[in-house]
Amino acid sequence: MSKSNSTSTKSKTKKLNDGRNDQLKKIKESSASMYALENELEVFGFEIPSFIRNNYTVLFITLASCHIVASVVFAFLQEKVTHIEGFKYSNFMTVIETLTLAVCAFLEISLSGGKEGSISAPNAPIFSYVILSVCTFGGMYCTNSGLKYISYPTRIIFKGAKPVPTMIMEYFYVGKIFTSAEVVSVMILVLGIIIFSAADSLTSSKFGKSGTNPMMGYAFMCGGVIFDSFTSNFEKKNIFRKHKATHCEAMFFASLFGFGWSLLILLFTDPDMLFDGFYFFMQTPEAFLWLILSSIGAYMSVVFVLLLIKVYSTTYAECVKGVRKICSIMISYLLLGQNKVFGIYHLCGVTCFVASSATTVYSKAVQNAKKVA
């Protein structure tokens, strides 16, 4: 009996020691990873200052704030351009935006010293980038076209619907199984979009104009969201995982080819829009400047959200993105709120949107906890 008890005690002690060693190993690996990340955080080739990198709370606040500010600048200035009297060139905006994004990506690749990919020797095949550019251009073209029929806050809400087609495609394309919380989150999101869109269709001044059909706007936004989900799935599987390409490289080629697509589409489908839009922006330099700054804001928002995911997790990034969208909607109504009415149904729609984001964050937090365990 005594020998049996002694053996049992030794076995338990060994298991405890093994468990502690595994925990210590995980802590060491985590610390090493954190140290590496702290020394690799760069924006356009410039390291984030050490006093920010060495404090994870300050770093999170900095990255989150920069992402939100960049996103709000993008949304505010883009909407401000559409408010200029005589502006009717939503489709032409895609030309300027894609070119600006390509230039930003080119600068980041050049300043990174090869860390962010290569233009002369890209990691992924050019044909893959051509396919990616069709998806990214399609998303931008549809959402910009939709602005002729719906208000900008509705555009923001619709863009938040990207998880719906993304989940459907991941289910059929990748075979991913989603949790009940993720399904509930999407259902709440769809409900919020329906409520907000219905409220906006009754109050927005755009819908009172002759020939303006909100259903066209919704159709364009649905098309944009579907293109965005194609982009997300394709680049994840065929660009990043398969060829280990960087985001800068993917952004450069997708935007450069997208610039070509935008010129060709307008040239063959609406040449008047192409030439009149060019003339309008040349005659209205503030619109041209605002749209360039808006596009830079869009690029920087992606840079900072990727750093958030790299250092922390997608859970934290989803929290920040949810705050970003709410801030963009608030700024739209507060600073560009002419002829806009924010009623009880708008509030219900935004509440559903927030609830959906909260459910998504909770689901991701649970999944991350299971992975750590």
XYZ file of C-alpha atoms in Angstrom:
373
model
C 0.000 0.000 0.000
C 2.792 2.394 0.973
C 4.650 1.675 -2.305
C 1.451 2.212 -4.260
C 0.787 5.543 -2.504
C 4.386 6.632 -3.053
C 4.166 5.819 -6.778
C 0.846 7.672 -7.053
C 2.305 10.711 -5.271
C 5.345 10.755 -7.557
C 3.082 10.494 -10.589
C 0.954 13.442 -9.433
C 4.050 15.482 -8.641
C 5.475 14.739 -12.086
C 2.207 15.826 -13.764
C 2.164 19.051 -11.736
C 5.778 19.786 -12.662
C 5.089 19.035 -16.315
C 2.083 21.358 -16.219
C 4.146 24.128 -14.630
C 6.913 23.643 -17.170
C 4.392 23.880 -20.011
C 2.984 27.069 -18.516
C 6.468 28.549 -18.093
C 7.269 27.591 -21.673
C 4.113 29.313 -22.919
C 4.935 32.413 -20.873
C 8.483 32.494 -22.224
C 7.277 32.022 -25.795
C 4.670 34.733 -25.261
C 7.267 37.080 -23.770
C 9.648 36.408 -26.634
C 6.857 37.022 -29.109
C 5.894 40.249 -27.349
C 9.512 41.383 -27.316
C 9.832 40.643 -31.025
C 6.643 42.528 -31.794
C 7.781 45.508 -29.744
C 10.891 45.703 -31.886
C 9.163 45.198 -35.234
C 6.332 47.695 -35.049
C 6.873 50.085 -37.931
C 4.707 52.498 -39.880
C 6.092 53.406 -43.319
C 9.519 52.176 -42.262
C 9.612 54.248 -39.071
C 9.597 52.481 -35.707
C 6.944 53.420 -33.186
C 8.762 55.214 -30.282
C 9.965 52.904 -27.511
C 8.050 54.754 -24.751
C 4.863 53.727 -26.562
C 5.980 50.204 -27.523
C 7.148 49.333 -24.008
C 3.757 50.027 -22.426
C 1.051 47.764 -23.826
C -1.789 49.921 -22.522
C -0.344 53.063 -24.100
C 0.378 51.114 -27.283
C -3.210 49.869 -27.508
C -4.647 53.341 -26.924
C -2.271 54.790 -29.522
C -3.029 52.216 -32.224
C -6.776 52.267 -31.531
C -6.920 56.075 -31.534
C -4.908 56.330 -34.749
C -7.159 53.774 -36.445
C -10.342 55.568 -35.362
C -9.026 59.016 -36.339
C -7.827 57.780 -39.749
C -11.168 56.053 -40.404
C -13.197 59.090 -39.363
C -11.032 61.324 -41.588
C -11.671 58.944 -44.488
C -15.448 58.865 -43.987
C -15.856 62.562 -43.146
C -13.841 63.905 -46.079
C -15.335 61.452 -48.567
C -18.847 62.454 -47.540
C -17.845 66.137 -47.541
C -16.859 65.810 -51.204
C -20.328 64.459 -52.041
C -21.902 67.525 -50.376
C -20.193 69.989 -52.731
C -22.766 71.729 -54.907
C -22.852 70.261 -58.395
C -21.122 67.025 -57.391
C -22.495 63.989 -59.216
C -19.360 62.012 -59.910
C -19.424 59.237 -57.328
C -18.106 56.700 -59.828
C -15.128 58.911 -60.699
C -14.056 58.936 -57.046
C -12.861 55.357 -57.519
C -10.220 56.570 -60.011
C -8.639 58.972 -57.515
C -8.987 56.609 -54.552
C -7.357 53.582 -56.207
C -4.458 55.683 -57.494
C -3.886 57.222 -54.056
C -3.941 53.814 -52.350
C -1.405 52.483 -54.858
C 0.913 55.432 -54.185
C 0.608 54.933 -50.393
C 1.443 51.236 -50.711
C 4.376 52.033 -53.018
C 5.781 54.492 -50.465
C 5.425 52.018 -47.591
C 7.145 49.244 -49.575
C 9.952 51.632 -50.553
C 10.492 52.936 -47.018
C 10.319 49.522 -45.334
C 13.596 48.300 -46.815
C 12.088 45.126 -48.237
C 10.196 44.083 -45.100
C 6.822 44.822 -46.695
C 7.347 42.984 -49.964
C 8.737 43.804 -53.366
C 7.321 45.420 -56.483
C 9.903 43.971 -58.868
C 9.684 40.438 -57.412
C 6.247 40.002 -55.800
C 5.607 36.960 -53.618
C 2.276 36.105 -55.219
C 1.719 35.634 -58.977
C 0.609 38.738 -60.877
C -2.479 36.875 -62.088
C -3.591 36.416 -58.464
C -3.271 40.146 -57.947
C -5.308 40.783 -61.103
C -8.134 38.652 -59.684
C -7.806 40.412 -56.324
C -7.966 43.803 -58.050
C -11.277 42.883 -59.699
C -12.748 42.150 -56.260
C -11.353 45.273 -54.559
C -12.312 47.531 -57.466
C -15.803 46.007 -57.592
C -16.313 46.717 -53.894
C -15.187 50.350 -54.178
C -17.098 50.999 -57.404
C -20.375 49.607 -56.036
C -20.218 51.418 -52.694
C -19.282 54.716 -54.352
C -22.076 54.294 -56.913
C -24.527 53.633 -54.083
C -23.897 57.114 -52.669
C -26.036 58.553 -55.472
C -29.082 56.848 -53.942
C -28.534 56.481 -50.184
C -27.105 58.566 -47.352
C -23.549 58.131 -46.100
C -24.546 56.745 -42.659
C -26.549 54.029 -44.449
C -23.422 53.241 -46.454
C -21.463 52.800 -43.206
C -24.117 50.495 -41.768
C -24.232 48.436 -44.968
C -20.437 48.123 -45.069
C -20.687 46.593 -41.615
C -22.682 43.740 -43.205
C -19.525 42.233 -44.689
C -19.618 39.275 -42.208
C -22.885 38.025 -43.767
C -21.607 37.006 -47.243
C -18.147 36.316 -45.800
C -19.545 33.664 -43.466
C -21.626 32.139 -46.261
C -18.578 31.930 -48.529
C -16.344 30.559 -45.783
C -18.932 27.869 -45.119
C -19.082 26.729 -48.748
C -15.583 27.745 -49.889
C -13.524 26.729 -46.844
C -15.961 24.442 -44.991
C -15.799 26.498 -41.800
C -18.396 25.789 -39.099
C -19.637 28.815 -37.155
C -20.761 28.998 -33.542
C -24.312 29.850 -32.519
C -23.072 33.217 -31.173
C -21.656 34.122 -34.591
C -24.928 33.202 -36.296
C -26.949 35.247 -33.781
C -24.572 38.187 -34.304
C -25.205 38.158 -38.060
C -28.984 37.907 -37.578
C -28.960 40.944 -35.262
C -26.776 42.805 -37.760
C -29.184 42.124 -40.641
C -32.117 43.275 -38.480
C -30.252 46.495 -37.637
C -29.491 47.190 -41.303
C -33.138 46.681 -42.271
C -34.397 49.010 -39.512
C -31.812 51.737 -40.173
C -32.281 51.617 -43.959
C -36.061 51.762 -43.653
C -35.819 54.752 -41.314
C -33.356 56.505 -43.602
C -35.521 55.949 -46.675
C -38.340 57.840 -44.932
C -36.261 60.782 -43.714
C -33.359 61.319 -46.129
C -33.722 64.193 -48.594
C -32.131 62.093 -51.363
C -35.232 59.956 -51.659
C -37.419 62.928 -52.437
C -35.474 63.780 -55.597
C -36.910 62.850 -58.949
C -35.536 59.619 -60.338
C -33.790 58.595 -57.124
C -34.589 55.018 -56.188
C -33.254 53.811 -52.796
C -33.498 50.195 -53.936
C -30.742 50.914 -56.466
C -28.592 52.161 -53.621
C -29.261 49.033 -51.576
C -28.475 46.861 -54.590
C -25.158 48.630 -55.131
C -24.279 48.307 -51.435
C -25.122 44.599 -51.426
C -22.916 44.185 -54.484
C -20.100 46.070 -52.739
C -20.364 43.917 -49.623
C -20.310 40.718 -51.718
C -17.210 41.921 -53.583
C -15.580 42.756 -50.226
C -16.280 39.261 -48.928
C -14.775 37.764 -52.089
C -11.728 39.971 -51.495
C -11.382 38.828 -47.893
C -11.642 35.117 -48.692
C -9.486 35.213 -51.812
C -6.590 37.186 -50.357
C -6.622 35.146 -47.155
C -6.359 31.833 -48.988
C -4.506 32.657 -52.228
C -2.346 35.660 -51.320
C -1.392 35.553 -47.642
C -1.509 31.864 -46.702
C -0.364 30.328 -49.982
C 2.332 32.816 -51.005
C 3.068 34.609 -47.712
C 2.654 37.982 -49.414
C 2.499 41.170 -47.342
C -0.486 43.454 -47.081
C 1.438 46.349 -48.669
C 2.305 44.283 -51.701
C -1.286 43.098 -52.099
C -2.607 46.634 -51.654
C -0.183 48.060 -54.223
C -0.979 45.630 -57.025
C -4.709 45.456 -56.272
C -4.977 49.266 -56.246
C -2.762 49.748 -59.299
C -4.781 47.284 -61.368
C -7.954 48.689 -59.813
C -6.973 52.135 -61.099
C -6.743 50.636 -64.581
C -10.131 48.914 -64.208
C -11.778 52.154 -63.054
C -10.477 54.048 -66.091
C -11.514 51.310 -68.513
C -14.991 50.841 -67.044
C -15.761 54.562 -67.180
C -14.220 54.933 -70.636
C -16.425 52.214 -72.136
C -19.602 52.643 -70.076
C -19.770 56.349 -69.236
C -17.056 58.456 -70.918
C -18.928 61.651 -69.998
C -18.549 60.742 -66.317
C -14.810 60.207 -66.832
C -14.083 63.501 -68.585
C -16.649 65.615 -66.716
C -15.472 64.185 -63.414
C -11.861 65.001 -64.255
C -12.875 68.539 -65.207
C -14.929 68.944 -61.992
C -12.047 67.939 -59.723
C -9.603 70.166 -61.618
C -12.006 73.095 -61.235
C -12.659 72.249 -57.576
C -9.213 71.730 -56.020
C -10.602 71.412 -52.491
C -12.623 68.364 -53.605
C -9.500 66.835 -55.132
C -7.491 67.497 -51.947
C -10.227 66.156 -49.655
C -10.546 62.964 -51.657
C -6.776 62.357 -51.614
C -6.633 62.958 -47.851
C -9.681 60.707 -47.441
C -7.920 57.908 -49.343
C -4.764 58.349 -47.245
C -6.978 58.061 -44.160
C -8.443 54.825 -45.527
C -4.960 53.390 -46.105
C -3.685 54.406 -42.657
C -6.760 52.944 -40.956
C -5.872 49.563 -42.467
C -2.233 49.917 -41.370
C -3.211 50.553 -37.752
C -5.887 47.859 -37.547
C -3.370 45.304 -38.863
C -0.941 46.372 -36.124
C -3.746 45.925 -33.570
C -4.335 42.374 -34.801
C -0.581 41.668 -34.848
C 0.064 42.796 -31.268
C -3.217 41.895 -29.596
C -5.891 39.862 -31.368
C -8.856 40.089 -33.713
C -11.092 40.465 -30.630
C -9.514 43.789 -29.695
C -9.523 44.855 -33.342
C -13.261 44.110 -33.642
C -13.943 46.255 -30.561
C -12.043 49.179 -32.056
C -13.692 48.756 -35.476
C -17.121 48.833 -33.837
C -16.268 52.104 -32.044
C -14.888 53.479 -35.320
C -18.146 52.892 -37.191
C -20.246 54.497 -34.468
C -17.913 57.516 -34.406
C -18.172 57.870 -38.202
C -21.983 57.833 -38.032
C -22.010 60.392 -35.200
C -19.628 62.717 -37.067
C -21.791 62.440 -40.186
C -24.901 63.563 -38.333
C -23.182 66.198 -36.184
C -20.945 67.906 -38.755
C -22.633 67.062 -42.055
C -26.177 66.767 -40.814
C -27.924 69.110 -43.211
C -31.279 67.601 -44.188
C -30.598 64.554 -41.998
C -32.957 63.386 -39.276
C -31.852 60.928 -36.602
C -35.024 59.342 -35.245
C -35.987 56.513 -32.909
C -35.741 53.909 -35.682
C -32.242 55.072 -36.565
C -31.367 54.593 -32.903
C -32.864 51.089 -32.937
C -30.822 50.219 -36.011
C -27.589 51.497 -34.458
C -28.414 49.643 -31.227
C -28.735 46.377 -33.168
C -25.442 47.200 -34.870
C -23.729 47.690 -31.485
C -25.317 44.516 -30.095
C -24.084 42.563 -33.108
C -20.553 43.908 -32.647
C -20.643 43.044 -28.942
C -21.796 39.498 -29.719
C -18.998 39.111 -32.274
C -16.399 40.316 -29.770
C -17.747 37.928 -27.124
C -17.629 35.025 -29.581
C -14.042 35.771 -30.590
C -13.018 36.161 -26.937
C -14.460 32.725 -26.117
C -12.683 31.154 -29.102
C -9.359 32.757 -28.123
C -9.774 31.541 -24.527
C -10.318 27.976 -25.779
C -7.175 28.197 -27.928
C -5.088 29.374 -24.964
C -6.511 26.619 -22.756
